[in-house]
PDB file of C-alpha atoms in Angstrom:
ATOM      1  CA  UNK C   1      -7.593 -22.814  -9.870  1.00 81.00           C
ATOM      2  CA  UNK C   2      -7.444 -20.874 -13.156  1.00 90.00           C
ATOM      3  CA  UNK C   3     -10.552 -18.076 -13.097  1.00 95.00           C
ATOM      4  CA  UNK C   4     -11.814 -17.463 -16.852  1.00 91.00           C
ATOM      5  CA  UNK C   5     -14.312 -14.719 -16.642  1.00 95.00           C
ATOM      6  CA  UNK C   6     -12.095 -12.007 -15.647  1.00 98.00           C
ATOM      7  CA  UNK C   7     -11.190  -8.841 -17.740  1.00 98.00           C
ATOM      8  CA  UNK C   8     -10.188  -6.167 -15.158  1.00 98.00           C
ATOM      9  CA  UNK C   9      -7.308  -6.506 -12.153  1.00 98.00           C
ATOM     10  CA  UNK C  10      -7.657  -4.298  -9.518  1.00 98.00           C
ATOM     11  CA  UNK C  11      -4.228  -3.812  -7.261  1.00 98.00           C
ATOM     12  CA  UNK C  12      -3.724  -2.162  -4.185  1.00 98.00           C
ATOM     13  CA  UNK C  13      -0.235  -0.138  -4.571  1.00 98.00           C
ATOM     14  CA  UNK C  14       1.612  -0.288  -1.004  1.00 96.00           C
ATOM     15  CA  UNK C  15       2.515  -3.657  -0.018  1.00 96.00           C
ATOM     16  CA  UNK C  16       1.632  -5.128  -2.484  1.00 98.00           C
ATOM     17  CA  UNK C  17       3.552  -4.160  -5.717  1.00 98.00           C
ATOM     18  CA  UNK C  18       5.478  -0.995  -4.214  1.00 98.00           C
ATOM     19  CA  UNK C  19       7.352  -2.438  -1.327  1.00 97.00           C
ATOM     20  CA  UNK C  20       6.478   0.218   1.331  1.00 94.00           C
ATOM     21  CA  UNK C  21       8.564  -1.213   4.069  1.00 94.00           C
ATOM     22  CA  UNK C  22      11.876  -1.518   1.982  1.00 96.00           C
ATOM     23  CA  UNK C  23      11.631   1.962   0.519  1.00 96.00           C
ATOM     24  CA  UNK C  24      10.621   3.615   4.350  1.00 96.00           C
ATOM     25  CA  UNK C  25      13.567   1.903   5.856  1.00 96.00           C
ATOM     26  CA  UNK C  26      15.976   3.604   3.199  1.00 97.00           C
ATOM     27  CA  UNK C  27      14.128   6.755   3.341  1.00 97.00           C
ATOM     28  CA  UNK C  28      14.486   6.862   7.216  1.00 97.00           C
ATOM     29  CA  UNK C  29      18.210   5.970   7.078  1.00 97.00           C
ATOM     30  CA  UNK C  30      18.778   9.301   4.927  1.00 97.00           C
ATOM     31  CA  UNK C  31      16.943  11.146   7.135  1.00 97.00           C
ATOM     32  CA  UNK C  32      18.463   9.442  10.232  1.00 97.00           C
ATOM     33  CA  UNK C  33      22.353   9.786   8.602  1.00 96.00           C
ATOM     34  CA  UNK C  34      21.963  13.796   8.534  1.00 92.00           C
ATOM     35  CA  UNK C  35      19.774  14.876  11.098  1.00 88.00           C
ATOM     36  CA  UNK C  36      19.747  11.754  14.030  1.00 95.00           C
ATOM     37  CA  UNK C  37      22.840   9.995  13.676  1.00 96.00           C
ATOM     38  CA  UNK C  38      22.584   8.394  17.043  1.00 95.00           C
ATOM     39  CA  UNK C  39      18.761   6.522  16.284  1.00 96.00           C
ATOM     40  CA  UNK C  40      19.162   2.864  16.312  1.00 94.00           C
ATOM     41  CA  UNK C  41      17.603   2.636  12.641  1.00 95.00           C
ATOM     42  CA  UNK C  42      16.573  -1.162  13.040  1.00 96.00           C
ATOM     43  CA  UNK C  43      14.821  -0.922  16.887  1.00 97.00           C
ATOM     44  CA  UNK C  44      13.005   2.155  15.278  1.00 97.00           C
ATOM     45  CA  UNK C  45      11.894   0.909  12.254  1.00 96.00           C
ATOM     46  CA  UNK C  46      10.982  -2.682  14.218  1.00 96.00           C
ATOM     47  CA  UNK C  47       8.543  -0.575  16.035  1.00 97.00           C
ATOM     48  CA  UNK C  48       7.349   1.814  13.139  1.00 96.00           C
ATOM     49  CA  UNK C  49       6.388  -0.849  10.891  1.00 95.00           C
ATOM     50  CA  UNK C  50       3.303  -2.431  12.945  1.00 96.00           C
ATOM     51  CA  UNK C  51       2.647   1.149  14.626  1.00 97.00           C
ATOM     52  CA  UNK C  52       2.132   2.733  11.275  1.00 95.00           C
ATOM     53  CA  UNK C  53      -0.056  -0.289  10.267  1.00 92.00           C
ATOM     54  CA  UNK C  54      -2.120   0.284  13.643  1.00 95.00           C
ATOM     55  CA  UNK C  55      -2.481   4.458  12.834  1.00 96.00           C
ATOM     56  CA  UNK C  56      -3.621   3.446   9.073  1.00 92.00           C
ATOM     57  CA  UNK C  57      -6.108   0.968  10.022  1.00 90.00           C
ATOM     58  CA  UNK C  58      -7.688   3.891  12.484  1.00 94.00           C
ATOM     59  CA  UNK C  59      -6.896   6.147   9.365  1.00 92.00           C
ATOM     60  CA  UNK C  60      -8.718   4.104   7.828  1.00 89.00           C
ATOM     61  CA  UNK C  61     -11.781   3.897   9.334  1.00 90.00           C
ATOM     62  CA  UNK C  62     -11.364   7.918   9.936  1.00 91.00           C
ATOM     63  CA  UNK C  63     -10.284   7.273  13.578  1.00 95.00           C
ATOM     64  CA  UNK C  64      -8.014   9.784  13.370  1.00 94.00           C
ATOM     65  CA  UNK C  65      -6.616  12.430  10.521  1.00 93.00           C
ATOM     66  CA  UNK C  66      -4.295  12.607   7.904  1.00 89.00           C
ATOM     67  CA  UNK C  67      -1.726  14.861   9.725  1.00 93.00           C
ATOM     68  CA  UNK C  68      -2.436  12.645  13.343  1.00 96.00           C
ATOM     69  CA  UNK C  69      -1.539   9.695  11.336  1.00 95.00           C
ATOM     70  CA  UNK C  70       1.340  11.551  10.234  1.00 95.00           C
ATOM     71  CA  UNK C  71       2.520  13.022  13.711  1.00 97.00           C
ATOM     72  CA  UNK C  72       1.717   9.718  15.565  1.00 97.00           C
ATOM     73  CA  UNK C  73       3.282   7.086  13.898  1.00 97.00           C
ATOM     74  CA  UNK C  74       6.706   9.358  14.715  1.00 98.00           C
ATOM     75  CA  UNK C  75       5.781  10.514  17.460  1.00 97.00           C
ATOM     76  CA  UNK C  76       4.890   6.906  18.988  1.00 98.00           C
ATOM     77  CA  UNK C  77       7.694   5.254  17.731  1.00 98.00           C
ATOM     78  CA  UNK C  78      10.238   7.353  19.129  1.00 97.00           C
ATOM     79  CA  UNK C  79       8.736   7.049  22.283  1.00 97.00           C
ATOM     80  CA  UNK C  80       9.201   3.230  21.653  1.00 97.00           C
ATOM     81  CA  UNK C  81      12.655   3.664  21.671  1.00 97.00           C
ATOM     82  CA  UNK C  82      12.970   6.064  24.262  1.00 96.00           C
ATOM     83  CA  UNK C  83      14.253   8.625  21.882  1.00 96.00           C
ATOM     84  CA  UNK C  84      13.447  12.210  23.362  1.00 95.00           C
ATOM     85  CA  UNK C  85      12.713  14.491  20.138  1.00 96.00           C
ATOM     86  CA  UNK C  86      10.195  17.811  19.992  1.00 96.00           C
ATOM     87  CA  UNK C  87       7.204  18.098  18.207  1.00 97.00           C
ATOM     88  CA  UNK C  88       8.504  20.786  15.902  1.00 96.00           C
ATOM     89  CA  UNK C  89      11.712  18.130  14.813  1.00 97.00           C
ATOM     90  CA  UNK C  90       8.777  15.701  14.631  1.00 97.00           C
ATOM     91  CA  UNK C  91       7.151  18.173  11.898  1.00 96.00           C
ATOM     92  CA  UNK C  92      10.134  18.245   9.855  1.00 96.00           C
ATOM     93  CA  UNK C  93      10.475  14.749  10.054  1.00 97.00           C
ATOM     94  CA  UNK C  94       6.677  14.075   8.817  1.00 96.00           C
ATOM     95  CA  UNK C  95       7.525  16.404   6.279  1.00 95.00           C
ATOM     96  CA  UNK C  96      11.246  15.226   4.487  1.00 96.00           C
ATOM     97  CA  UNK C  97       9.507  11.444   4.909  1.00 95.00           C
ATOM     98  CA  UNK C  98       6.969  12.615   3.022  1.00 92.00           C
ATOM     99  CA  UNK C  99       9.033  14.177   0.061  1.00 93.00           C
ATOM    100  CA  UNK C 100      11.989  11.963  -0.162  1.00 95.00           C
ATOM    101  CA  UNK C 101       9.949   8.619   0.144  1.00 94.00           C
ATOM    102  CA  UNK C 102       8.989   8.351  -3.617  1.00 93.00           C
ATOM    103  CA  UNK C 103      12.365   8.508  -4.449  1.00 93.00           C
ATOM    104  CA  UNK C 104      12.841   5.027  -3.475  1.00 93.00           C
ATOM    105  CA  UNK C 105      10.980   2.747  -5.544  1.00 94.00           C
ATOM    106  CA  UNK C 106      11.941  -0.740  -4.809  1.00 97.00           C
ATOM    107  CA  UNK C 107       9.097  -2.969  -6.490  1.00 98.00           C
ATOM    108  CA  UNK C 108       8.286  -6.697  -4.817  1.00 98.00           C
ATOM    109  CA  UNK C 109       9.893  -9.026  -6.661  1.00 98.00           C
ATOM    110  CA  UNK C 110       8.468  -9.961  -9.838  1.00 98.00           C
ATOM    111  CA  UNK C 111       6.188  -6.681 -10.380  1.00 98.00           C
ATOM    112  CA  UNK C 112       7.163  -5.867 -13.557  1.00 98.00           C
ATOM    113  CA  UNK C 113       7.104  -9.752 -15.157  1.00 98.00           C
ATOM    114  CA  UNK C 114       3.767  -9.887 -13.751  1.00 98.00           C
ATOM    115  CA  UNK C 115       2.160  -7.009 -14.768  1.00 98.00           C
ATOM    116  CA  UNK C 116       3.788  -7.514 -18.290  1.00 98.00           C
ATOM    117  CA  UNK C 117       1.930 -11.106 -18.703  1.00 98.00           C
ATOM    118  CA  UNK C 118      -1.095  -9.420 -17.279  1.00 98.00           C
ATOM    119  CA  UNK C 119      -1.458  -6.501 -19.475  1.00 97.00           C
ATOM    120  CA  UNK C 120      -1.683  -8.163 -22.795  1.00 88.00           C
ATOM    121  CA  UNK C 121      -5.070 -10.724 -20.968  1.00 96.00           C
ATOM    122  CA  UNK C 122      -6.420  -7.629 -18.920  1.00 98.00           C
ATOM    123  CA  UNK C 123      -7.647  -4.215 -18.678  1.00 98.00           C
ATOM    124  CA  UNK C 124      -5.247  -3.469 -15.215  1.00 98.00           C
ATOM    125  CA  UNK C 125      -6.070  -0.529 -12.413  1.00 98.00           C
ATOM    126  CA  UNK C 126      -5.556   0.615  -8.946  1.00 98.00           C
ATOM    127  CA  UNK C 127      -7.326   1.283  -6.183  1.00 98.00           C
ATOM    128  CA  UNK C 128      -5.546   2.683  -2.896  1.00 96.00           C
ATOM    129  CA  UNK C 129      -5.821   4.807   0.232  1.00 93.00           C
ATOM    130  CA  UNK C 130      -2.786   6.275   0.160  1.00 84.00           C
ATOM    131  CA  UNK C 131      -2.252  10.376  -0.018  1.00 82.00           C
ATOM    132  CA  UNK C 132      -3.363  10.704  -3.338  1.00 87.00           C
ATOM    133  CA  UNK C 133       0.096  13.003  -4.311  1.00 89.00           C
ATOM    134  CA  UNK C 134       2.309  11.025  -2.695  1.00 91.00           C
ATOM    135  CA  UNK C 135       0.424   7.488  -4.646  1.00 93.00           C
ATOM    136  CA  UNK C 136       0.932   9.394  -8.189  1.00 93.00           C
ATOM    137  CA  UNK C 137       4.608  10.003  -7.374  1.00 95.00           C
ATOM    138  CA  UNK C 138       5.439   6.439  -6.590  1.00 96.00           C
ATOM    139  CA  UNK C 139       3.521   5.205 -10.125  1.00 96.00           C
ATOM    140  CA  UNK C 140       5.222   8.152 -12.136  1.00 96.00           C
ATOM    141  CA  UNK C 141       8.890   7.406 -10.225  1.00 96.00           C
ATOM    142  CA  UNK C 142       8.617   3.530 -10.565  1.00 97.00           C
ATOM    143  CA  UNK C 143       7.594   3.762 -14.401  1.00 97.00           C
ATOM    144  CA  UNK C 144       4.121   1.998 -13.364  1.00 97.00           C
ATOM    145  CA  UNK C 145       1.847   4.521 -14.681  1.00 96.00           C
ATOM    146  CA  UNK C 146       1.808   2.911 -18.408  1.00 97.00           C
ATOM    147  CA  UNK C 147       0.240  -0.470 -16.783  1.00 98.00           C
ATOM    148  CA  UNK C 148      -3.280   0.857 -15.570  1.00 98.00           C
ATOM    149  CA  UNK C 149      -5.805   1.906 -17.527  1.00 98.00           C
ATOM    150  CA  UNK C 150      -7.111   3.798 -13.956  1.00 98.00           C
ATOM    151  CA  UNK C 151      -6.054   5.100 -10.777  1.00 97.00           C
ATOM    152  CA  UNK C 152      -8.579   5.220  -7.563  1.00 97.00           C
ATOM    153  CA  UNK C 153      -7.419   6.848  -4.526  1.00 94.00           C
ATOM    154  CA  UNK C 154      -9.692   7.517  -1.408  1.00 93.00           C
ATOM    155  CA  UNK C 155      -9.248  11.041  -1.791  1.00 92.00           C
ATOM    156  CA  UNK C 156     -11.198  10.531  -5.154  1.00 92.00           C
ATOM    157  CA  UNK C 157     -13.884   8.711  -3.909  1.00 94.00           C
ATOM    158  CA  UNK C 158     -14.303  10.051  -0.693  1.00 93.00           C
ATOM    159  CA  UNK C 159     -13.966   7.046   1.267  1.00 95.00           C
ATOM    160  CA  UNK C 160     -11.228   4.452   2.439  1.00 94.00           C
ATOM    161  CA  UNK C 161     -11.036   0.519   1.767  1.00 96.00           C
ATOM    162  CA  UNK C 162     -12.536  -1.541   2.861  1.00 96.00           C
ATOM    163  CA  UNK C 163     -15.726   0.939   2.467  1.00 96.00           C
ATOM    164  CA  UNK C 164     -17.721  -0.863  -0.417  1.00 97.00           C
ATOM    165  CA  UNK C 165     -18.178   2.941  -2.108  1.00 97.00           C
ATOM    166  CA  UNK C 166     -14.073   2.807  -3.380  1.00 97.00           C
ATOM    167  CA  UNK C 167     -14.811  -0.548  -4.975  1.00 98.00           C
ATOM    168  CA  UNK C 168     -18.253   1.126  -6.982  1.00 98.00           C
ATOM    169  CA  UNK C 169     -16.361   4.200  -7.845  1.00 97.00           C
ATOM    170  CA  UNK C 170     -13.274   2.088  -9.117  1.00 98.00           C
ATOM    171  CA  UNK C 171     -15.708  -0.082 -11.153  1.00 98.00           C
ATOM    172  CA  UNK C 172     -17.391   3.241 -12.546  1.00 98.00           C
ATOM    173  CA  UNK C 173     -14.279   4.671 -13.271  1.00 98.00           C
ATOM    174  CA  UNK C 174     -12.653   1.866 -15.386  1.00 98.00           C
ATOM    175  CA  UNK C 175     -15.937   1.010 -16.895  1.00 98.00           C
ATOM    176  CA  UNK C 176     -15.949  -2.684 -15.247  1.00 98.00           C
ATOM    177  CA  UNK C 177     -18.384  -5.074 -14.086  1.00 98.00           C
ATOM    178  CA  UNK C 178     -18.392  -6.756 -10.526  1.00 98.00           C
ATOM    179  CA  UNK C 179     -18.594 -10.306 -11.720  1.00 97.00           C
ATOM    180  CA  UNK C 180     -15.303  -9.693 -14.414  1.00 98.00           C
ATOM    181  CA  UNK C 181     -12.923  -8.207 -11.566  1.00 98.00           C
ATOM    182  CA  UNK C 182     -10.780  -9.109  -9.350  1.00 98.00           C
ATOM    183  CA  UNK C 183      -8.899  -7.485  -6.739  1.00 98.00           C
ATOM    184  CA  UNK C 184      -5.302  -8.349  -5.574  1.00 98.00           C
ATOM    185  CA  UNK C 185      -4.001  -6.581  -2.268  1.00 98.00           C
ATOM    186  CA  UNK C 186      -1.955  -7.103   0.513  1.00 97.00           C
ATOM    187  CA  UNK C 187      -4.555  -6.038   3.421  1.00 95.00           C
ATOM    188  CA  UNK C 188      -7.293  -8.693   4.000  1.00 95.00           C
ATOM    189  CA  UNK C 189      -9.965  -5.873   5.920  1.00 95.00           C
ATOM    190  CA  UNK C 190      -9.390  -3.715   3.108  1.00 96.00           C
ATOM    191  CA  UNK C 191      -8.385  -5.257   0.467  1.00 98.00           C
ATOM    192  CA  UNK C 192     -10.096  -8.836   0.675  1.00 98.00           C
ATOM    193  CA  UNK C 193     -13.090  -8.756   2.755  1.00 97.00           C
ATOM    194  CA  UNK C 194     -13.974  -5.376   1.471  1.00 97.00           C
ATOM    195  CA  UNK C 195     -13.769  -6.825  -2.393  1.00 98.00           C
ATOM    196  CA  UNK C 196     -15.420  -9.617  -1.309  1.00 98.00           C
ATOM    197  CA  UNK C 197     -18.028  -7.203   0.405  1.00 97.00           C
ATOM    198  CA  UNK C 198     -18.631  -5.209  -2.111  1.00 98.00           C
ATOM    199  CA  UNK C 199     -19.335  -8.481  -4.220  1.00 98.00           C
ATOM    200  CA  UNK C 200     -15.584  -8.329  -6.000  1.00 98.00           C
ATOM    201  CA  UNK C 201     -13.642 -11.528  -6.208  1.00 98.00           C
ATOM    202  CA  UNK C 202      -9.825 -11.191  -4.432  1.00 98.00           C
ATOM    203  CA  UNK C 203      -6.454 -12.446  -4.067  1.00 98.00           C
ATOM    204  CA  UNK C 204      -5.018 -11.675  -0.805  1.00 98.00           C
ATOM    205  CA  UNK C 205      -0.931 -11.410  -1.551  1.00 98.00           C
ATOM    206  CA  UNK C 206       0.045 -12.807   1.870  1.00 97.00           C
ATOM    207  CA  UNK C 207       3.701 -12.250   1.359  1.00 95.00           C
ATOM    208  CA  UNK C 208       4.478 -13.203   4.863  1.00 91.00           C
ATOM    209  CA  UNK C 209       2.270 -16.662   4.884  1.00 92.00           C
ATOM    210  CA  UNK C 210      -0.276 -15.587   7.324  1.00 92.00           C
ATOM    211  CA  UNK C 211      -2.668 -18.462   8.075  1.00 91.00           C
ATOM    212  CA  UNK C 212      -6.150 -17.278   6.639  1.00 91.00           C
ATOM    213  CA  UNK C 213      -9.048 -18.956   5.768  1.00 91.00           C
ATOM    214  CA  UNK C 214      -9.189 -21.917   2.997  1.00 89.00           C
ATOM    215  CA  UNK C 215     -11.877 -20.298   1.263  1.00 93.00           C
ATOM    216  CA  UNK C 216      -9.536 -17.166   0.833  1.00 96.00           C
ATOM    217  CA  UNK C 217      -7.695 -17.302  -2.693  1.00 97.00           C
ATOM    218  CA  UNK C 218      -3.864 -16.352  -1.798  1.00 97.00           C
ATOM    219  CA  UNK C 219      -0.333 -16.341  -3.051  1.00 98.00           C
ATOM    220  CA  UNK C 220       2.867 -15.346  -1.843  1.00 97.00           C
ATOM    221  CA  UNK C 221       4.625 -14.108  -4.528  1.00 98.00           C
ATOM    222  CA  UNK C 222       3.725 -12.134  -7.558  1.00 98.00           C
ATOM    223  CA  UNK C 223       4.167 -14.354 -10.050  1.00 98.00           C
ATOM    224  CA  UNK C 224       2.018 -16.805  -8.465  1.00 98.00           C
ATOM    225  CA  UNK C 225      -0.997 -15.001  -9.880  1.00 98.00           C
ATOM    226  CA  UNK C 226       0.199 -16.699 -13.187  1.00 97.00           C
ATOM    227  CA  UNK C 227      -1.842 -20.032 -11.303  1.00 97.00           C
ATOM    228  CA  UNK C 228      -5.072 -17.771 -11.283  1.00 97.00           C
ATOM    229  CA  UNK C 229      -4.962 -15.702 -14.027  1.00 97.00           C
TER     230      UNK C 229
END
């Protein structure tokens, strides 16, 4: 099970070591307690979750924009709940989401341990789509910065996982070679199949024990990468 060759870890940063959903649920709450009292913070966020997965995957295949993405994952999920709320509160909404989020940075159990045994075996980095100021905020705010040796965001490279170009311009920017790196993420389109694609080994972290294919190397908890690595 162990792989030997390896000297660089790639990691996708939302869902996978910053726990997006945990952190959004506690940023909506604040938001909620001053401004909405009367939303139902557990239907919406039961509905925002998958609906914000559905507007990143069409983000992510530039679908739709940054600011649609934005606007509709609100915008449809109040609607889920029948909540009537304008545009313009929808705005301000986007907005305080936006800035207060990165001041919750609950980690997934067992970040820290993992990336401590890691560091002193591997050269470590990241590669994500997220807004590229809101992704240095969460590093910086959940003292993860010191870890990796280099950061790739989509703004940087001009393109979105799973699009083979992030994975080249991650390996050109940390100085790595395709057949020493790995990539461990939480998204198998983007993080998985487009390693694999772009002829990367992965790990998909399937937290929430999705079946997926045999061939597919997987754990469901940090620490497990200790069996691979």
């Amino acid at each position: 099970m162990r792989i030997d060759n390896i000297k660089d870890v790639f990691f996708d940063l939302d869902h996978t070591l910053w726990d997006f959903d945990k952190n959004s649920k506690i940023t909506f709450e604040t938001i909620f307690a001053r401004k909405h009292p009367e939303v139902a913070i557990d239907s919406f966020i039961a509905h925002y979750i998958p609906i914000n997965q559905a507007c990143w995957k069409l983000y992510q295949y530039d679908k739709i924009t940054h600011q649609q993405l934005r606007y509709d994952r609100l915008k449809l999920s109040f609607d889920a709940i029948n909540y009537e709320i304008s545009d313009a509160e929808i705005e301000i909404i986007s907005q305080e989401y936006i800035d207060l989020l990165t001041e919750n940075n609950h980690l997934f159990d067992g970040a820290f341990e993992i990336l401590d045994y890691l560091i002193g075996k591997y050269k470590l980095h990241v590669i994500t789509n997220g807004f590229a100021h809101v992704q240095v905020k969460k590093l910086t705010n959940a003292n993860l910065n010191a870890y990796f040796s280099t950061i790739t965001n989509s703004e940087m490279a001009g393109v979105k996982k799973p699009n083979p170009i992030i994975f080249e311009y991650a390996l050109d920017l940390a100085k790595a070679k395709k057949e020493t790196s790995i990539m461990i993420g939480d998204s198998i389109e983007a993080d998985v199949l487009g390693a694999l694609d772009a002829g990367i080994d992965a790990i998909y972290f399937n937290e929430s024990k999705q079946d997926v294919d045999d061939n597919i190397k997987q754990i469901s908890h940090l620490l497990e990468l200790k069996n691979y690595l």
